XYZ file of C-alpha atoms in Angstrom:
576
model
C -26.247 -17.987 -1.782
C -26.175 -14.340 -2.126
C -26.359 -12.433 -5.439
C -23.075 -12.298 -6.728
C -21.416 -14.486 -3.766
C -20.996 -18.105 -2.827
C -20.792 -19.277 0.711
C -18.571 -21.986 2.149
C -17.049 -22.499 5.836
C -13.441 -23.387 6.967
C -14.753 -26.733 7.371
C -16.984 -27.311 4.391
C -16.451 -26.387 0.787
C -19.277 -26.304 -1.627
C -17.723 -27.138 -4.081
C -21.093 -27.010 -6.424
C -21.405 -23.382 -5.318
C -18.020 -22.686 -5.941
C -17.989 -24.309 -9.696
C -21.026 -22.053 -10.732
C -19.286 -19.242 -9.342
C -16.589 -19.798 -11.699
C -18.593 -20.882 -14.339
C -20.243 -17.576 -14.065
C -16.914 -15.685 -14.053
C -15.272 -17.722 -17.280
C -18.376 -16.712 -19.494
C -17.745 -12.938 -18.389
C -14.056 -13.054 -18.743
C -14.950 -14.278 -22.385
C -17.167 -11.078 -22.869
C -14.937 -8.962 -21.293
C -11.827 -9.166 -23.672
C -14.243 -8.416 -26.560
C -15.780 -5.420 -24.875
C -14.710 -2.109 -26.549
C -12.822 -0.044 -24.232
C -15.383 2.930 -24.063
C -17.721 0.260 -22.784
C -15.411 -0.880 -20.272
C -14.459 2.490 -19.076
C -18.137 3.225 -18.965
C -18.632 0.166 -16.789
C -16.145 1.951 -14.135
C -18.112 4.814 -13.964
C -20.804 3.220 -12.966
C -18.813 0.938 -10.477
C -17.866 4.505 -9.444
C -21.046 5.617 -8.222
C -21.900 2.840 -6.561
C -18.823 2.728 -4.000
C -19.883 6.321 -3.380
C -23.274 4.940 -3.133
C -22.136 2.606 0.087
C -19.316 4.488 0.963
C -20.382 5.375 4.321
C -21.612 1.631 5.098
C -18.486 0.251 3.839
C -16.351 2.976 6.150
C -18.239 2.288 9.313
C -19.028 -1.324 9.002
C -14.902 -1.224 8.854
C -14.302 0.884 12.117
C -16.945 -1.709 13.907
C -14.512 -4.500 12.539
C -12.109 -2.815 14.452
C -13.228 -1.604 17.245
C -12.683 1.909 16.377
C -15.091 3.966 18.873
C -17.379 5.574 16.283
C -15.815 9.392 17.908
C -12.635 8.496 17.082
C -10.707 10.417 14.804
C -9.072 6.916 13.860
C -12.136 6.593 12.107
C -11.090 8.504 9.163
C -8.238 5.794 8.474
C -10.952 3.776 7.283
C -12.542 6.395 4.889
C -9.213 6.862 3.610
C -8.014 3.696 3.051
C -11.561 2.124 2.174
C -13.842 3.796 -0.194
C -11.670 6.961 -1.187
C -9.199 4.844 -2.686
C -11.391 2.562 -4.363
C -12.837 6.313 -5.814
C -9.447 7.230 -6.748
C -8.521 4.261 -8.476
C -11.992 3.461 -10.738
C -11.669 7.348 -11.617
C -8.152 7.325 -12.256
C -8.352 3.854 -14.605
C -11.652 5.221 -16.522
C -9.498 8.243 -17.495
C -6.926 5.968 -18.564
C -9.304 3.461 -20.809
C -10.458 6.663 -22.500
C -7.021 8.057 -23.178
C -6.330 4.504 -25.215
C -9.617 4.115 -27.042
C -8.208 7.721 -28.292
C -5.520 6.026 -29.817
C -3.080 7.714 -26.813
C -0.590 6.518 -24.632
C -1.396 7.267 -21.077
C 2.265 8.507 -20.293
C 1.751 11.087 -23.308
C 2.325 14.544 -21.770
C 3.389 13.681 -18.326
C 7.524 14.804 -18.234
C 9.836 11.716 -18.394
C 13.397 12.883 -17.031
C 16.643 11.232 -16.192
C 16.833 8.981 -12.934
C 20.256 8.107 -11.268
C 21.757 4.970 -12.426
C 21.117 5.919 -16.572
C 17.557 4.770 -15.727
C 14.655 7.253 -16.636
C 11.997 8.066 -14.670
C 8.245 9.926 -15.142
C 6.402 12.094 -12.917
C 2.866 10.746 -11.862
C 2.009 12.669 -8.902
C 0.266 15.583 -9.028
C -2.093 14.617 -12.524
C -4.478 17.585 -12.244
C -5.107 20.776 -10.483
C -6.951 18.614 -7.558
C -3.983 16.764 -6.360
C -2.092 19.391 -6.380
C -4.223 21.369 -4.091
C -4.876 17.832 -2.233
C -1.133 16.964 -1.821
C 0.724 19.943 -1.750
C 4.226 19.513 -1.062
C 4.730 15.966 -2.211
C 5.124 14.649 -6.203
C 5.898 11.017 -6.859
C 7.888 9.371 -9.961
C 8.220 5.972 -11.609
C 11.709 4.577 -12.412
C 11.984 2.199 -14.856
C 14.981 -0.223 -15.156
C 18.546 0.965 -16.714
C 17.780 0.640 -20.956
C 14.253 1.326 -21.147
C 13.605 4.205 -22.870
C 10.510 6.898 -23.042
C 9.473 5.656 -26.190
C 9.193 1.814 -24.746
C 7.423 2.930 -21.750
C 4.827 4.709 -23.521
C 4.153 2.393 -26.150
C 3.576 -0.298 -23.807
C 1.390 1.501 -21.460
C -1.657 -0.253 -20.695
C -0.922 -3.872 -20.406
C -4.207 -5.516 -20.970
C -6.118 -2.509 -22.090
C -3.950 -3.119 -25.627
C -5.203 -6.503 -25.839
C -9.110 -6.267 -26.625
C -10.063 -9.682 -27.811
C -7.115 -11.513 -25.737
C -8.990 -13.067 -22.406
C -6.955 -13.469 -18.943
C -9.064 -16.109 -17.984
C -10.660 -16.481 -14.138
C -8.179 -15.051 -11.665
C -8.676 -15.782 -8.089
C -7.907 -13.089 -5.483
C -7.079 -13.890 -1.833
C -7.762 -10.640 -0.159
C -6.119 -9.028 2.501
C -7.714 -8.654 6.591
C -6.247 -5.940 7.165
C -7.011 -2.394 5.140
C -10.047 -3.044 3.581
C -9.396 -1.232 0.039
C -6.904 -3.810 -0.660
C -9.182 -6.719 -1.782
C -11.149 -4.768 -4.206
C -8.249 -2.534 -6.220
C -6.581 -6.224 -6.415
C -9.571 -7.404 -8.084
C -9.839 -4.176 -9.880
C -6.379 -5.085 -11.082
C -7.032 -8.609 -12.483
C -9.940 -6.941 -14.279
C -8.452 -3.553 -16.061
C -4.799 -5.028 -16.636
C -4.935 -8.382 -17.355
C -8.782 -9.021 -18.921
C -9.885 -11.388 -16.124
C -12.822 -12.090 -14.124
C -11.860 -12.212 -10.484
C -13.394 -14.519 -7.787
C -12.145 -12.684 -4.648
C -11.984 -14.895 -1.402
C -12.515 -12.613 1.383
C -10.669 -12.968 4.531
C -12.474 -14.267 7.432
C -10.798 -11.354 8.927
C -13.198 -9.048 7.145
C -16.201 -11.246 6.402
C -18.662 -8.312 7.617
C -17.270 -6.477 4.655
C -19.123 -8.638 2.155
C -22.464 -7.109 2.216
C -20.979 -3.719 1.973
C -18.544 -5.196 -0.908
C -21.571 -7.072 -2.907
C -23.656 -3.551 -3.088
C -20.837 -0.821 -3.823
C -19.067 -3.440 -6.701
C -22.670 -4.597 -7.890
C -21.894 -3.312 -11.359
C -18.793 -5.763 -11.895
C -20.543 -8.507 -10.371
C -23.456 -7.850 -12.579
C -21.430 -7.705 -15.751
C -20.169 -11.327 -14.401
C -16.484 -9.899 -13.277
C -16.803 -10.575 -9.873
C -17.946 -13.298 -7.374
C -17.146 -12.434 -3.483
C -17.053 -16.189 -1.698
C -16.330 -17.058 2.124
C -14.021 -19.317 3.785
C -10.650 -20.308 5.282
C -7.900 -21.969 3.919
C -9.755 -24.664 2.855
C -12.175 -22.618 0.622
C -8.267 -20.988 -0.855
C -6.941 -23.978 -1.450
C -9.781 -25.198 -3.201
C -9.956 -22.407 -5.491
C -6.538 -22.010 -6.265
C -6.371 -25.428 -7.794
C -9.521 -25.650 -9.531
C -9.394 -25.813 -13.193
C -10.898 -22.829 -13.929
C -8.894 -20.589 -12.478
C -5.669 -19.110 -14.630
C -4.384 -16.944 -11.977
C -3.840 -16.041 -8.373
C -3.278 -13.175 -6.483
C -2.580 -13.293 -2.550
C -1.971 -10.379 -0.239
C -0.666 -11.502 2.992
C 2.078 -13.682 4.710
C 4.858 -15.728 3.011
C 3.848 -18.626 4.258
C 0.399 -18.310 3.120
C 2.334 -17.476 -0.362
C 4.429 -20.803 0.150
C 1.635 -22.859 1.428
C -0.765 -22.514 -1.958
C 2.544 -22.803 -4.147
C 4.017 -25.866 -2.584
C 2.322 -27.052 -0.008
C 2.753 -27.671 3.343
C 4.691 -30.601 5.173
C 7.884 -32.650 3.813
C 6.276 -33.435 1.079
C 6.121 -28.895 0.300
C 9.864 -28.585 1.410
C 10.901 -31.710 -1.430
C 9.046 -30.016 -3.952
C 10.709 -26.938 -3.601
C 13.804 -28.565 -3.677
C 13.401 -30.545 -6.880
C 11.562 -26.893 -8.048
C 8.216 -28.617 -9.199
C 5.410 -26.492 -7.272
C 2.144 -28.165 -6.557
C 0.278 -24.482 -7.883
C 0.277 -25.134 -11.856
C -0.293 -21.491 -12.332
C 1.199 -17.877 -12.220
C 0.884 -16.163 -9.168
C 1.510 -12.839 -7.934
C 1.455 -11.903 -4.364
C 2.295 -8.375 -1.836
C 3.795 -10.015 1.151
C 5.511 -7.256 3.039
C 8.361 -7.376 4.901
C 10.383 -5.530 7.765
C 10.538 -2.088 6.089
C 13.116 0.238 7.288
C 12.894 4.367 8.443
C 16.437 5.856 7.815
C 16.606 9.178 9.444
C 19.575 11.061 8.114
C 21.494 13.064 10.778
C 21.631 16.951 10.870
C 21.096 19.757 12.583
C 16.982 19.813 13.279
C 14.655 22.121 14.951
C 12.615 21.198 18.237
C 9.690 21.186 16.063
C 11.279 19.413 13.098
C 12.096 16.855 15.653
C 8.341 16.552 16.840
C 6.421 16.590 13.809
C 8.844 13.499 12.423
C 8.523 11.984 15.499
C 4.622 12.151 15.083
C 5.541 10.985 11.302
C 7.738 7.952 12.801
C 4.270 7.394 14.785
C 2.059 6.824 12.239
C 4.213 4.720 9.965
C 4.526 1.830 12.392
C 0.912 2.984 14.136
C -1.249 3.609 10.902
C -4.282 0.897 11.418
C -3.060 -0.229 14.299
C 0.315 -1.274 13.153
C -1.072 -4.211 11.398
C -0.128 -2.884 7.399
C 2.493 -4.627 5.219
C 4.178 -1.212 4.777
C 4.431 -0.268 8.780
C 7.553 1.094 9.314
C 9.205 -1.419 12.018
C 13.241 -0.545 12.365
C 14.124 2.419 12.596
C 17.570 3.548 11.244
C 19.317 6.023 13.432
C 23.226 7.696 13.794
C 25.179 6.543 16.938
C 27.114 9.630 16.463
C 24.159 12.076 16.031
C 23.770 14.555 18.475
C 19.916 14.403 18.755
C 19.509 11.139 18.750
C 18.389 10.955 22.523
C 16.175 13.953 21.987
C 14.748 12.423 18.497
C 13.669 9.405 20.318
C 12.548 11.079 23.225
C 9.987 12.625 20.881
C 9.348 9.646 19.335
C 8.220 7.843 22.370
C 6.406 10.752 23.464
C 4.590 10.562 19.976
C 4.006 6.749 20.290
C 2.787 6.695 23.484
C 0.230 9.622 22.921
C -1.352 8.096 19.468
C -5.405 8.023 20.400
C -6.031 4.406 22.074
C -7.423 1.861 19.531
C -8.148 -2.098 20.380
C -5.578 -4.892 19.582
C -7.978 -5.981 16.856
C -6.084 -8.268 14.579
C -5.834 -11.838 15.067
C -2.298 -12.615 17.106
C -1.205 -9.633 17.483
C -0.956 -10.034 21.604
C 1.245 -13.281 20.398
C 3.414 -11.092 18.501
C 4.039 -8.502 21.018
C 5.103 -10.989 23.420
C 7.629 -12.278 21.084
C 8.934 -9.194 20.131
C 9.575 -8.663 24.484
C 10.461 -11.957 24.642
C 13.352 -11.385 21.795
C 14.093 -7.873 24.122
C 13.618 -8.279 27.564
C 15.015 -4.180 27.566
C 11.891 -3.149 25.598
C 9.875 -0.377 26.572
C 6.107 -0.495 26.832
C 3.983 2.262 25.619
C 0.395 4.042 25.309
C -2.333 3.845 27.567
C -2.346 0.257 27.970
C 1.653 -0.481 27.554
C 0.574 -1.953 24.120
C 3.004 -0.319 21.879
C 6.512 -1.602 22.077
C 9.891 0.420 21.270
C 13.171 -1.886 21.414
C 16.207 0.142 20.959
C 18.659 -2.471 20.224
C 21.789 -0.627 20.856
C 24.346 -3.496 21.335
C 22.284 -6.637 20.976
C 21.751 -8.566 18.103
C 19.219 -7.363 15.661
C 18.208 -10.305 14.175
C 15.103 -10.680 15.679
C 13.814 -7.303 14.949
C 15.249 -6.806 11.386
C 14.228 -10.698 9.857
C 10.299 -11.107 11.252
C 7.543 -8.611 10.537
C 5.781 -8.046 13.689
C 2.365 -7.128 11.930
C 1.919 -5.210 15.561
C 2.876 -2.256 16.676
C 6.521 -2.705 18.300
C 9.319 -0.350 16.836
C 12.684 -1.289 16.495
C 15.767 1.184 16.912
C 18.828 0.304 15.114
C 22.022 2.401 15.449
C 24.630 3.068 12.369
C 27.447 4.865 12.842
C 28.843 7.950 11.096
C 27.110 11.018 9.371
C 26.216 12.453 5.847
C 27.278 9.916 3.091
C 28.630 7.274 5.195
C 25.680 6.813 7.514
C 23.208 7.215 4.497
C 25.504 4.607 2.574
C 25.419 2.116 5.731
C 21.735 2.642 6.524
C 21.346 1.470 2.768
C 23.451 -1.480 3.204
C 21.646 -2.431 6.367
C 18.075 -2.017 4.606
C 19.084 -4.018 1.941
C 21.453 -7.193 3.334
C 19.491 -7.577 6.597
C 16.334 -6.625 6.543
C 13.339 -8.600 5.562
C 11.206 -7.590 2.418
C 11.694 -5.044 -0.507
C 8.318 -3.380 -0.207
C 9.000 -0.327 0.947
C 11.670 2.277 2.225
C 11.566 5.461 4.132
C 14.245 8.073 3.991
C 14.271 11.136 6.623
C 16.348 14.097 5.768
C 16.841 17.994 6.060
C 16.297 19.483 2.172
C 19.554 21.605 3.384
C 21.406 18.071 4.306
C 20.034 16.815 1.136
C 21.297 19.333 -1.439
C 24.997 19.361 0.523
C 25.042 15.464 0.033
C 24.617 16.145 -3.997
C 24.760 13.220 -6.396
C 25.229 11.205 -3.570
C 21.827 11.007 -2.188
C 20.547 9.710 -5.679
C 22.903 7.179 -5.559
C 22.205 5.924 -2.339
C 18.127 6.435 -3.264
C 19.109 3.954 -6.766
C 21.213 1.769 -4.342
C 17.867 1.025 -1.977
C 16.165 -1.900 -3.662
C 12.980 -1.493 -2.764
C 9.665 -0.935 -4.842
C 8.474 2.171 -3.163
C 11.055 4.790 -1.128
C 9.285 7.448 0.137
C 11.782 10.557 1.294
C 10.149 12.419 3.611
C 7.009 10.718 3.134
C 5.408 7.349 4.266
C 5.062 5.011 1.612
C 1.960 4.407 2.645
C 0.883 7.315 0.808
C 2.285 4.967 -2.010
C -0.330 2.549 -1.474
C -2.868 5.371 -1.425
C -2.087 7.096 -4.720
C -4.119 5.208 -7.628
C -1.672 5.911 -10.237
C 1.894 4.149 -8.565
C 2.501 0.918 -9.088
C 2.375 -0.781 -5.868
C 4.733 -4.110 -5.133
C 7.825 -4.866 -4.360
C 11.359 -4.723 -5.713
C 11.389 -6.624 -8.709
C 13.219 -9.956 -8.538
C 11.063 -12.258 -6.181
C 10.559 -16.066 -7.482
C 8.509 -18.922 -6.723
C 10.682 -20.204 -4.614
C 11.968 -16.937 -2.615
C 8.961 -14.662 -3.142
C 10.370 -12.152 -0.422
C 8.339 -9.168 -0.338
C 6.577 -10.716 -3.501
C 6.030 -10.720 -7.487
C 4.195 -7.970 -9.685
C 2.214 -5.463 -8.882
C -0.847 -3.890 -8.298
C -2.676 -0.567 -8.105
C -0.635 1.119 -11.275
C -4.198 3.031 -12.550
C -1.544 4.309 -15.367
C -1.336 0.363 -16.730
C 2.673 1.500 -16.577
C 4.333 -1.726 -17.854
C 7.793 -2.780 -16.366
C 8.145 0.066 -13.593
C 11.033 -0.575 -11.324
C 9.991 1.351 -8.644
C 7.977 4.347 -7.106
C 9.883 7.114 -5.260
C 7.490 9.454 -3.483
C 8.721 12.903 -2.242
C 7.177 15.558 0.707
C 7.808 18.299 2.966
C 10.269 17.808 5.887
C 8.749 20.623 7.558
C 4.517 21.331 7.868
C 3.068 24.734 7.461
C 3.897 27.342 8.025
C 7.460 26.221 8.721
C 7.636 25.121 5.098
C 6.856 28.403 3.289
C 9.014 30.145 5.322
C 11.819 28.241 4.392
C 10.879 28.094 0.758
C 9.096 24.748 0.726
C 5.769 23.803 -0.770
C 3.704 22.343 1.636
C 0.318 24.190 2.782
C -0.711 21.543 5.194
C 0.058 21.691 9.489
C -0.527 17.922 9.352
C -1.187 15.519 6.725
C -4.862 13.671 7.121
C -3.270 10.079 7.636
C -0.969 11.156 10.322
C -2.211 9.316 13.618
C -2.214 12.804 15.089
C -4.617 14.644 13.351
C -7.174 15.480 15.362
C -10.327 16.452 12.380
C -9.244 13.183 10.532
C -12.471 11.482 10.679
C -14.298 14.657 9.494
C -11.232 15.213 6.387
C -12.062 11.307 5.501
C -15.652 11.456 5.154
C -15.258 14.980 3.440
C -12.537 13.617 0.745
C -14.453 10.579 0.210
C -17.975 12.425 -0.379
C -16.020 14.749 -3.391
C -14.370 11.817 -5.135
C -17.773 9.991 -5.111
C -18.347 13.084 -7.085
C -21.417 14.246 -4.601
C -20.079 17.844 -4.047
C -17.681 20.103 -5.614
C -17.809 22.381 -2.190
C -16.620 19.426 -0.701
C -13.040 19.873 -1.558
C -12.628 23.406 0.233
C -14.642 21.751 2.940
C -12.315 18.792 3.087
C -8.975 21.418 2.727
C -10.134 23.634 5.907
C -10.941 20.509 7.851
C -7.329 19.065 6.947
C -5.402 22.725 7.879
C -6.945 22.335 11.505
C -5.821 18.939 12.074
């Protein structure tokens, strides 16, 4: 055994290993809710300087996971949505321990405004100077539910923060194979908001990630917060169970989520009946879901039409199409009069994204069945790997009820324009879609404004926990200080998209949802039209060309290494 890990194969549990592990984790839970918050602020600092510390080894052993050819601007994906968030996040929830040991509510100054619906809503995106020069063009708000006021919502920011002296207990985490920050800011999670220790059970997925994981998160597992372990479902099951542990945490399939709270079998489908699940504690989960890319009809540009086209790319594309948030069905107007020539430019977009390997487990399978399902579908990229069905008068079902975790797009027609289509595409999104983890809206600011009250209406009508218009909201994942989970109102029993949330650096308590906004035009298109966005092409798109170099220059300043990094960083972005 490792410092700070336990080992155990799919086949074989060690279950000694495993017990001290816990052990180990109990006795720093119970120090934990008794440390001061400066102290445990402090102890995120220094958490903070070691991810920068093995930021690079974490980033590349995570390309060789994936194949990722070491040239590849791809490459930066995994700077991005490795260490820099991890950065983002400890910095972010440091700032926010220090604003409560000051007796302050982490909300206090940020402007709280009406939302539609008589809900409220506060602005949490851009915090400082920094993210405003990092994401120009694009602000992000939290609603909360219809009755809570500002007053609630800041008095009951910081969840477990205002609990010093109450413990959480051991919470297990069952980590994610696919983006490789996700494991950590869960644990991160269980730690800051809730007061627990966190065992986190890698996936085999990512097992080369442990090594990388022990040294940057050394600090937590020193302080006996953390214990990285190895296995399959056997190791999972194990752990989930075992007496020590108060809480789980699972990022990944449904049935995974179904399988730990009821079993599997008969014997799993009568205990859901008679509602008596085998799991004996709370569990929250990010399961993902089908998630939907309404494009509102209107008069566009050639090169509005191309750079949302390269936008559609990356939101099913993005890590190879294997996220939770991929975009996968595509919401278009039968009567719109670019329609042929928007999806023209989105195949041309899809089938030009720099080549990558099929590198998550079944994803060949899934791609098959997705052809299978539509024998019509095209097949794109260098290989004829990527997959568009445009569904046109078949029968959606397939496409709209099973996430593909692979990169086939869907193409769904509504009919109508303005307010009807937008209404429609929202009733579509939410009756017969999959999931509630996250929405994408496409439209014109001109189309916007003409559409009025409307378009809030139809934005509070979209249950879903993050809607990004003219964003991804995959940038939703990114951002350390959004709450990050789905629509509220999963159960036990019909988790959907699943329960809580993560992420939420602000400790916001309650949120109903995030709803991101950004340019619908690039630079210099934008300013010339009067918008705010100082950027050709974002860093994440699957298009930028200098995204490798932008990653690894982003990363290196929120490690703190450089201020001249951030210029640096800004000029490598602009000639993306």
């Amino acid at each position: 055994m490792s410092v700070g890990t336990a080992r155990a194969s799919d086949d074989v549990v060690d279950e000694a290993a495993l017990d001290r592990a816990l052990e180990d984790l109990e006795a720093g839970a119970t120090r934990w809710a008794t440390t001061p918050l400066p102290e445990r602020a402090a102890l995120l600092r220094r958490t903070h300087a070691a991810v920068a510390e093995h930021a690079e080894e974490w980033a590349l052993t995570a390309a060789r996971v994936k194949g990722l050819d070491p040239a590849s601007p791809l490459v930066g994906e995994e700077w991005l949505s490795g260490p820099y968030a991890a950065l983002t996040a400890l910095a972010r929830l440091a700032s926010t321990l220090d604003v409560l040991a000051a007796g302050r509510s982490p909300l206090r100054g940020l402007s709280f405004h009406a939302a539609p619906g008589g809900r409220r809503a506060v602005d949490v995106l851009p915090l400082d100077r920094t993210e405003s020069l990092l994401l120009n063009g694009f602000r992000a708000e939290v609603w909360f539910p219809p009755g809570t006021t500002d007053q609630r919502a800041m008095l009951t920011a910081g969840l477990g923060a205002l609990r010093v002296g109450e413990s959480g207990g051991v919470g297990l985490v069952l980590g994610a194979g696919n983006i490789t920050s996700i494991p950590p800011l869960d644990v991160l999670y269980e730690v800051v908001a809730h007061n627990r220790a966190a065992v986190l059970k890698l996936n085999p997925v990512l097992a080369e990630l442990e090594g990388p994981f022990s040294r940057a998160f050394a600090p937590l597992v020193d302080a006996g917060l953390l214990r990285i372990v190895q296995g399959g479902a056997a190791v999972g099951g194990f752990l989930a169970h075992h007496r020590l542990v108060a809480h789980v945490h699972i990022t990944g399939s449904v049935v995974s989520h179904d399988a730990i709270v009821w079993g599997t079998g008969e014997e799993a489908a009568e205990r859901k009946r008679a509602g008596t699940p085998l799991l004996e504690v709370p569990i929250t989960s990010e399961l993902g879901g089908a998630s939907p890319i309404i494009v509102v009809p209107g008069a566009w540009t050639d090169a509005e039409l191309a750079f949302q086209a390269e936008h559609v790319a990356t939101m099913r594309l993005h890590n190879g199409g294997y996220n939770c948030i991929a975009g996968q069905v595509l919401v278009v107007s039968a009567d719109w009069p670019q329609r042929a020539a928007f999806l023209d430019a989105v195949r041309a977009a899809i089938a030009a994204a720099p080549p990558r390997p099929a590198w998550y487990p079944g994803s060949a399978d899934r791609t098959a069945a997705a052809v299978a399902a539509y024998p019509e579908a095209e097949r794109l990229g260098p290989d004829g790997g990527r997959v568009l069905v445009e569904v046109g008068s078949g029968d959606p079902h397939a496409i709209e009820t099973t996430e593909c975790f692979a990169p086939v797009l869907g193409v769904v027609d509504v009919p109508g324009t303005g307010q009807a289509f937008l209404d429609a595409a929202v009733r579509l999104a939410n009756d017969d879609l999959v999931g509630t983890l996250g929405a994408n809206v496409l439209i014109r600011p001109e189309d916007r404004a003409a559409l009025g009250a409307g378009f809030g209406r139809a934005i509070a009508a979209l249950r879903y926990g993050t809607i990004a218009i003219n964003a991804w909201t995959g940038l939703g994942f990114l951002l350390a200080a959004t709450p990050w989970g789905a629509f509220p109102g999963g159960t036990l029993a019909d988790a959907g998209s699943g329960i809580g949330v993560v992420h939420n650096a602000l400790l916001i308590d309650g949120a109903e949802r995030t709803v991101l906004h950004g340019p619908f035009r690039p630079f210099p298109a934008s300013v010339l039209r009067g918008e705010r966005a100082l950027s050709p092409r974002p860093p994440w798109f699957v298009t930028a060309r200098t995204a490798a170099t932008t990653g690894r220059l982003l990363t290196g300043f929120a490690g703190g290494r450089a201020p001249w990094l951030l210029p640096a960083a800004l000029a490598s972005a602009f000639r993306a």
